[in-house]
């Protein structure tokens, strides 16, 4: 269930709360019923999952208990994993406090922590309710907003209604449309077997650029959308006018990163690949679709684009 409104802790009587240091401080979340994780990726460890589960036990959280995760995607992913394994699953409500968490990570039930330097190496699927309060975004650093805008850009390109709303009414009114779009897609394909893969648009090249340029995920996704749109045009999948519109929009709103050497090798390691072919989600004249392209051809295409 997704609810919109103002988050007030006392409306979640009897729950246990988990947050991170920044959010805890900014929003006065403290007390015996609050567990505070470190900020950012350092929250996403199996050690923290163990500590959380031990804290649930110490606080006598039963099978019918209810946990509320207040924070960005790192809090959500870690608490989600803990809630999926504690007593084989307890109820969780995400209260996402970053733009990334509101439009992306809190929806769809994926949870994960990192292991031995591998991001999201251990995880699960665990359904959760989401309580969206856009007031949290007022304290979010500009860089984190910009990060989320990369994912919002993806929804705008996938769905013209979302783009119209963004252009006419701005970000705040667009957030619920992104939330509902992702939720609809995930409900149709909860385990990421088919339709859900459209949400990976921009992510094949995006992930490679994220590693090579060491830039925030959102900026990398915007660049992934830029170069993948160029590829789709080159391959004759999408309209010239669609490509022109979005290439201009992206170039005007995000820094364009060069397609440096090494991109082709990294896209070959993408998890969407199958049988030595590389998975891309391209815009076509009938919406976004997944394509598998041979490594050799991808090498050539990327070489031509660079
Ligand atoms: N499960 C999924 O489907 C999914 C999808 C996308 C991303 N993710 C994961 O989400 C994580 C990224 O999430 P994120 O971008 O929210 O990062 P994050 O959770 O690290 O938050 C970013 C920073 O903003 C701070 N912060 C959070 N809310 C704030 C607020 N309201 N005001 C001021 N500061 C605030 C945090 O303390 C942190 O320092 C990654 O680990 C990624 O793998 C998961
Ligand atoms: Zn993403």
Coordinates of C-alpha atoms and ligand atoms in Angstrom, one line a residue:
X1 CA 0.0 0.0 0.0
X2 CA 1.2 3.5 -0.8
X3 CA 0.1 6.4 1.3
X4 CA 1.0 10.1 0.9
X5 CA 1.0 12.6 3.8
X6 CA 3.1 14.1 6.6
X7 CA 5.2 11.6 8.5
X8 CA 4.6 11.9 12.3
X9 CA 6.3 9.2 14.4
X10 CA 3.4 9.1 16.9
X11 CA 1.1 7.9 14.1
X12 CA 3.0 4.7 14.1
X13 CA 2.4 3.6 17.7
X14 CA 4.0 0.4 18.8
X15 CA 6.4 0.2 15.9
X16 CA 10.2 0.0 15.9
X17 CA 12.0 2.6 13.8
X18 CA 15.2 2.5 11.9
X19 CA 17.0 5.5 10.4
X20 CA 20.5 6.8 9.7
X21 CA 22.6 9.3 11.6
X22 CA 21.8 12.3 9.3
X23 CA 18.0 11.7 9.1
X24 CA 17.9 10.9 12.9
X25 CA 19.5 14.2 13.7
X26 CA 17.6 16.3 11.2
X27 CA 14.2 14.8 12.2
X28 CA 14.7 14.3 15.9
X29 CA 14.3 10.5 15.7
X30 CA 15.8 9.1 18.9
X31 CA 14.8 7.0 21.8
X32 CA 14.7 3.3 22.8
X33 CA 12.5 2.5 19.9
X34 CA 14.9 3.9 17.3
X35 CA 17.9 2.1 15.8
X36 CA 20.4 4.4 14.0
X37 CA 22.5 3.0 11.1
X38 CA 25.6 4.7 9.7
X39 CA 25.0 7.1 6.7
X40 CA 25.2 5.9 3.1
X41 CA 26.5 2.7 1.7
X42 CA 28.3 1.8 5.0
X43 CA 24.9 0.9 6.4
X44 CA 24.5 -2.0 3.8
X45 CA 26.4 -4.8 5.6
X46 CA 25.5 -8.2 6.9
X47 CA 26.9 -7.1 10.3
X48 CA 24.3 -4.3 10.5
X49 CA 21.6 -6.8 9.4
X50 CA 22.7 -9.0 12.3
X51 CA 22.7 -6.1 14.7
X52 CA 19.3 -5.0 13.6
X53 CA 17.9 -8.5 14.0
X54 CA 19.4 -8.8 17.5
X55 CA 17.9 -5.4 18.4
X56 CA 14.5 -6.6 17.1
X57 CA 14.8 -9.7 19.4
X58 CA 15.9 -7.6 22.3
X59 CA 12.8 -5.4 21.8
X60 CA 10.6 -8.5 21.6
X61 CA 9.5 -7.8 18.0
X62 CA 7.0 -10.6 17.3
X63 CA 6.0 -12.1 14.0
X64 CA 3.1 -9.7 14.0
X65 CA 5.5 -6.7 14.7
X66 CA 5.9 -3.7 12.5
X67 CA 9.1 -1.9 11.5
X68 CA 9.3 1.6 10.0
X69 CA 12.4 2.4 8.0
X70 CA 12.9 6.2 7.8
X71 CA 15.7 7.1 5.4
X72 CA 17.2 6.9 1.9
X73 CA 17.8 3.8 -0.2
X74 CA 20.6 2.6 2.0
X75 CA 18.4 2.5 5.1
X76 CA 15.6 0.9 3.1
X77 CA 17.7 -1.8 1.5
X78 CA 19.3 -2.8 4.8
X79 CA 16.1 -2.8 6.9
X80 CA 14.2 -4.5 4.1
X81 CA 16.7 -7.4 4.1
X82 CA 16.6 -7.6 7.9
X83 CA 12.8 -7.6 7.9
X84 CA 12.7 -10.3 5.2
X85 CA 14.7 -12.8 7.3
X86 CA 13.8 -11.9 10.9
X87 CA 11.3 -14.6 12.0
X88 CA 11.0 -15.3 8.2
X89 CA 9.4 -12.0 7.6
X90 CA 7.9 -9.1 9.5
X91 CA 5.8 -6.1 8.3
X92 CA 7.8 -3.2 7.1
X93 CA 6.8 0.4 6.1
X94 CA 9.3 2.4 4.2
X95 CA 9.3 6.2 4.8
X96 CA 11.7 7.2 2.0
X97 CA 13.5 10.5 2.7
X98 CA 15.6 11.0 -0.5
X99 CA 14.3 11.5 -4.0
X100 CA 15.9 8.2 -5.1
X101 CA 14.2 6.3 -2.4
X102 CA 10.8 8.0 -3.0
X103 CA 10.7 7.3 -6.8
X104 CA 12.7 4.1 -6.9
X105 CA 14.2 2.1 -4.0
X106 CA 11.3 2.0 -1.6
X107 CA 9.0 0.5 -4.3
X108 CA 9.1 -3.0 -5.7
X109 CA 10.3 -5.0 -2.7
X110 CA 14.0 -5.5 -3.6
X111 CA 16.3 -5.5 -0.6
X112 CA 20.1 -5.9 -0.5
X113 CA 23.3 -5.5 1.3
X114 CA 26.9 -5.4 0.0
X115 CA 29.5 -8.1 0.6
X116 CA 33.3 -8.1 0.0
X117 CA 33.0 -5.0 -2.1
X118 CA 30.3 -6.4 -4.3
X119 CA 27.3 -4.1 -4.3
X120 CA 23.9 -5.7 -3.6
X121 CA 25.6 -9.1 -3.4
X122 CA 23.1 -10.5 -0.9
X123 CA 19.4 -9.7 -1.0
X124 CA 15.8 -10.8 -1.1
X125 CA 12.4 -9.7 -2.2
X126 CA 10.2 -8.4 0.6
X127 CA 6.9 -6.6 0.2
X128 CA 6.6 -3.4 2.1
X129 CA 4.2 -0.5 2.5
X130 CA 5.4 3.0 1.5
X131 CA 4.6 6.3 3.2
X132 CA 5.6 9.2 1.0
X133 CA 6.2 12.6 2.6
X134 CA 7.8 15.0 0.1
X135 CA 8.6 17.5 2.9
X136 CA 11.7 15.4 3.6
X137 CA 13.2 16.6 0.3
X138 CA 13.5 20.2 1.7
X139 CA 16.6 19.2 3.7
X140 CA 18.1 17.0 1.0
X141 CA 21.5 18.3 -0.4
X142 CA 21.2 19.5 -4.0
X143 CA 23.6 16.8 -5.1
X144 CA 21.2 14.1 -3.8
X145 CA 18.2 15.9 -5.6
X146 CA 20.2 15.9 -8.8
X147 CA 20.9 12.2 -8.3
X148 CA 17.2 11.4 -8.0
X149 CA 16.5 13.6 -11.1
X150 CA 18.4 11.0 -13.2
X151 CA 15.9 8.4 -12.2
X152 CA 13.0 10.8 -12.7
X153 CA 14.4 11.5 -16.2
X154 CA 14.1 7.8 -16.9
X155 CA 10.3 7.8 -15.9
X156 CA 9.8 10.9 -18.1
X157 CA 11.3 9.1 -21.1
X158 CA 9.3 5.9 -20.4
X159 CA 5.9 7.6 -20.0
X160 CA 4.8 10.8 -21.7
X161 CA 2.1 11.5 -19.0
X162 CA 4.9 11.7 -16.4
X163 CA 6.9 14.0 -18.7
X164 CA 3.9 16.3 -19.2
X165 CA 3.3 16.5 -15.5
X166 CA 7.0 17.3 -14.8
X167 CA 7.0 20.1 -17.4
X168 CA 3.7 21.6 -16.4
X169 CA 3.7 21.1 -12.6
X170 CA 7.2 20.4 -11.5
X171 CA 8.9 17.7 -9.5
X172 CA 6.7 17.5 -6.4
X173 CA 3.6 16.7 -8.3
X174 CA 5.5 14.3 -10.6
X175 CA 6.7 12.1 -7.7
X176 CA 3.4 10.2 -7.1
X177 CA 3.2 9.4 -10.9
X178 CA 6.7 7.9 -10.8
X179 CA 5.8 5.9 -7.7
X180 CA 2.6 4.6 -9.3
X181 CA 4.4 3.8 -12.6
X182 CA 7.1 1.7 -10.8
X183 CA 4.5 0.1 -8.6
X184 CA 2.3 -0.9 -11.6
X185 CA 5.3 -2.4 -13.5
X186 CA 6.5 -4.3 -10.4
X187 CA 3.0 -5.7 -9.7
X188 CA 2.9 -7.1 -13.2
X189 CA 6.4 -8.6 -12.9
X190 CA 7.4 -8.8 -9.2
X191 CA 10.5 -11.0 -9.8
X192 CA 12.1 -9.0 -12.6
X193 CA 11.6 -11.6 -15.3
X194 CA 10.2 -9.5 -18.1
X195 CA 8.3 -6.1 -18.0
X196 CA 10.2 -4.9 -15.0
X197 CA 13.3 -4.8 -17.1
X198 CA 12.1 -1.6 -18.8
X199 CA 13.2 0.1 -15.5
X200 CA 16.7 -0.7 -16.5
X201 CA 16.6 1.8 -19.4
X202 CA 19.8 3.8 -19.3
X203 CA 21.4 1.4 -16.8
X204 CA 23.6 -0.7 -19.2
X205 CA 25.8 2.1 -20.2
X206 CA 25.0 4.0 -17.0
X207 CA 26.5 1.4 -14.7
X208 CA 29.7 1.3 -16.8
X209 CA 30.0 5.1 -16.7
X210 CA 29.3 5.2 -13.0
X211 CA 32.3 3.0 -12.3
X212 CA 34.7 4.5 -14.9
X213 CA 34.0 8.1 -14.0
X214 CA 33.2 7.5 -10.3
X215 CA 30.1 9.7 -10.5
X216 CA 26.8 9.5 -8.6
X217 CA 24.3 6.9 -9.9
X218 CA 21.7 9.4 -11.1
X219 CA 24.2 11.3 -13.3
X220 CA 25.4 8.1 -14.7
X221 CA 21.9 7.0 -15.5
X222 CA 21.2 10.3 -17.3
X223 CA 24.3 9.7 -19.4
X224 CA 23.2 6.1 -20.0
X225 CA 19.9 7.3 -21.3
X226 CA 21.7 9.8 -23.5
X227 CA 24.0 7.2 -25.1
X228 CA 21.4 4.4 -25.3
X229 CA 19.0 6.8 -27.1
X230 CA 21.8 7.5 -29.6
X231 CA 22.3 3.8 -30.1
X232 CA 18.6 3.2 -30.5
X233 CA 18.5 5.9 -33.2
X234 CA 21.6 4.5 -34.9
X235 CA 20.0 1.0 -35.0
X236 CA 16.7 2.5 -36.4
X237 CA 14.6 1.6 -33.3
X238 CA 13.3 5.0 -32.4
X239 CA 12.0 8.2 -34.0
X240 CA 14.4 10.9 -34.9
X241 CA 12.2 13.5 -33.2
X242 CA 12.0 11.5 -29.9
X243 CA 15.8 11.1 -29.9
X244 CA 16.4 14.8 -30.7
X245 CA 14.1 16.0 -28.0
X246 CA 15.7 13.9 -25.3
X247 CA 19.3 14.3 -26.4
X248 CA 18.8 18.1 -26.1
X249 CA 17.0 17.8 -22.8
X250 CA 19.7 15.7 -21.2
X251 CA 22.6 17.8 -22.6
X252 CA 20.9 20.9 -21.1
X253 CA 20.3 19.5 -17.7
X254 CA 23.1 17.0 -17.0
X255 CA 26.9 17.0 -17.5
X256 CA 27.6 14.8 -20.5
X257 CA 30.4 12.4 -19.7
X258 CA 32.7 11.0 -22.5
X259 CA 32.4 7.4 -23.6
X260 CA 35.9 6.5 -22.4
X261 CA 37.7 3.3 -23.3
X262 CA 36.6 0.5 -21.0
X263 CA 32.8 1.1 -21.4
X264 CA 32.5 -1.8 -23.8
X265 CA 34.3 -4.2 -21.5
X266 CA 32.2 -3.2 -18.5
X267 CA 28.8 -3.4 -20.3
X268 CA 29.8 -7.0 -21.1
X269 CA 29.6 -7.7 -17.4
X270 CA 26.1 -6.3 -17.0
X271 CA 23.6 -8.6 -15.2
X272 CA 21.0 -8.1 -18.0
X273 CA 23.3 -10.1 -20.4
X274 CA 22.5 -13.6 -21.6
X275 CA 24.5 -16.0 -23.7
X276 CA 27.3 -13.6 -24.5
X277 CA 24.8 -11.0 -25.7
X278 CA 24.4 -7.6 -24.0
X279 CA 21.0 -6.5 -22.8
X280 CA 19.8 -3.0 -23.6
X281 CA 16.4 -1.4 -23.0
X282 CA 15.9 0.9 -26.0
X283 CA 13.2 3.3 -26.9
X284 CA 11.2 2.0 -30.0
X285 CA 8.3 3.3 -31.9
X286 CA 6.1 1.1 -29.7
X287 CA 7.6 2.0 -26.3
X288 CA 10.7 0.7 -24.5
X289 CA 11.8 -2.9 -25.3
X290 CA 14.7 -5.1 -24.3
X291 CA 17.2 -6.1 -27.0
X292 CA 20.1 -8.6 -26.8
X293 CA 23.1 -7.6 -29.0
X294 CA 26.3 -9.5 -29.5
X295 CA 29.4 -8.2 -27.7
X296 CA 31.2 -7.7 -31.0
X297 CA 28.4 -5.5 -32.4
X298 CA 28.3 -3.5 -29.2
X299 CA 32.0 -2.9 -29.3
X300 CA 31.6 -1.6 -32.9
X301 CA 28.6 0.6 -32.0
X302 CA 30.2 2.1 -29.0
X303 CA 33.4 2.8 -31.0
X304 CA 31.3 4.6 -33.6
X305 CA 29.6 6.7 -30.9
X306 CA 32.7 7.7 -29.0
Ligands
LIG1 N1 16.0 -1.7 -3.7 C1 15.9 -1.1 -4.8 O1 15.1 -1.4 -5.7 C2 16.9 0.0 -5.1 C3 16.6 0.9 -6.2 C4 17.5 2.0 -6.4 C5 18.6 2.2 -5.5 N2 18.8 1.3 -4.5 C6 19.9 1.5 -3.5 O2 19.6 2.7 -2.8 C7 20.9 3.3 -2.4 C8 20.9 4.7 -2.7 O3 19.9 5.4 -2.0 P1 19.9 7.0 -1.8 O4 20.3 7.6 -3.0 O5 18.6 7.3 -1.1 O6 21.2 7.2 -0.8 P2 21.4 7.2 0.8 O7 20.4 6.4 1.5 O8 22.8 7.0 1.0 O9 21.0 8.7 1.1 C9 21.9 9.7 0.6 C10 22.4 10.7 1.7 O10 21.3 11.6 2.0 C11 21.1 11.6 3.5 N3 19.7 11.9 3.6 C12 18.7 11.0 3.5 N4 17.5 11.7 3.6 C13 17.8 13.0 3.8 C14 17.0 14.1 4.0 N5 15.7 14.1 3.9 N6 17.6 15.3 4.2 C15 19.0 15.3 4.3 N7 19.8 14.3 4.1 C16 19.2 13.1 3.9 C17 21.6 10.2 3.9 O11 22.0 10.2 5.3 C18 22.8 10.0 3.0 O12 23.9 10.6 3.5 C19 22.0 2.4 -3.1 O13 22.6 1.6 -2.2 C20 21.2 1.7 -4.1 O14 21.8 0.4 -4.4 C21 17.9 0.3 -4.2
LIG2 ZN1 19.0 3.3 -11.1

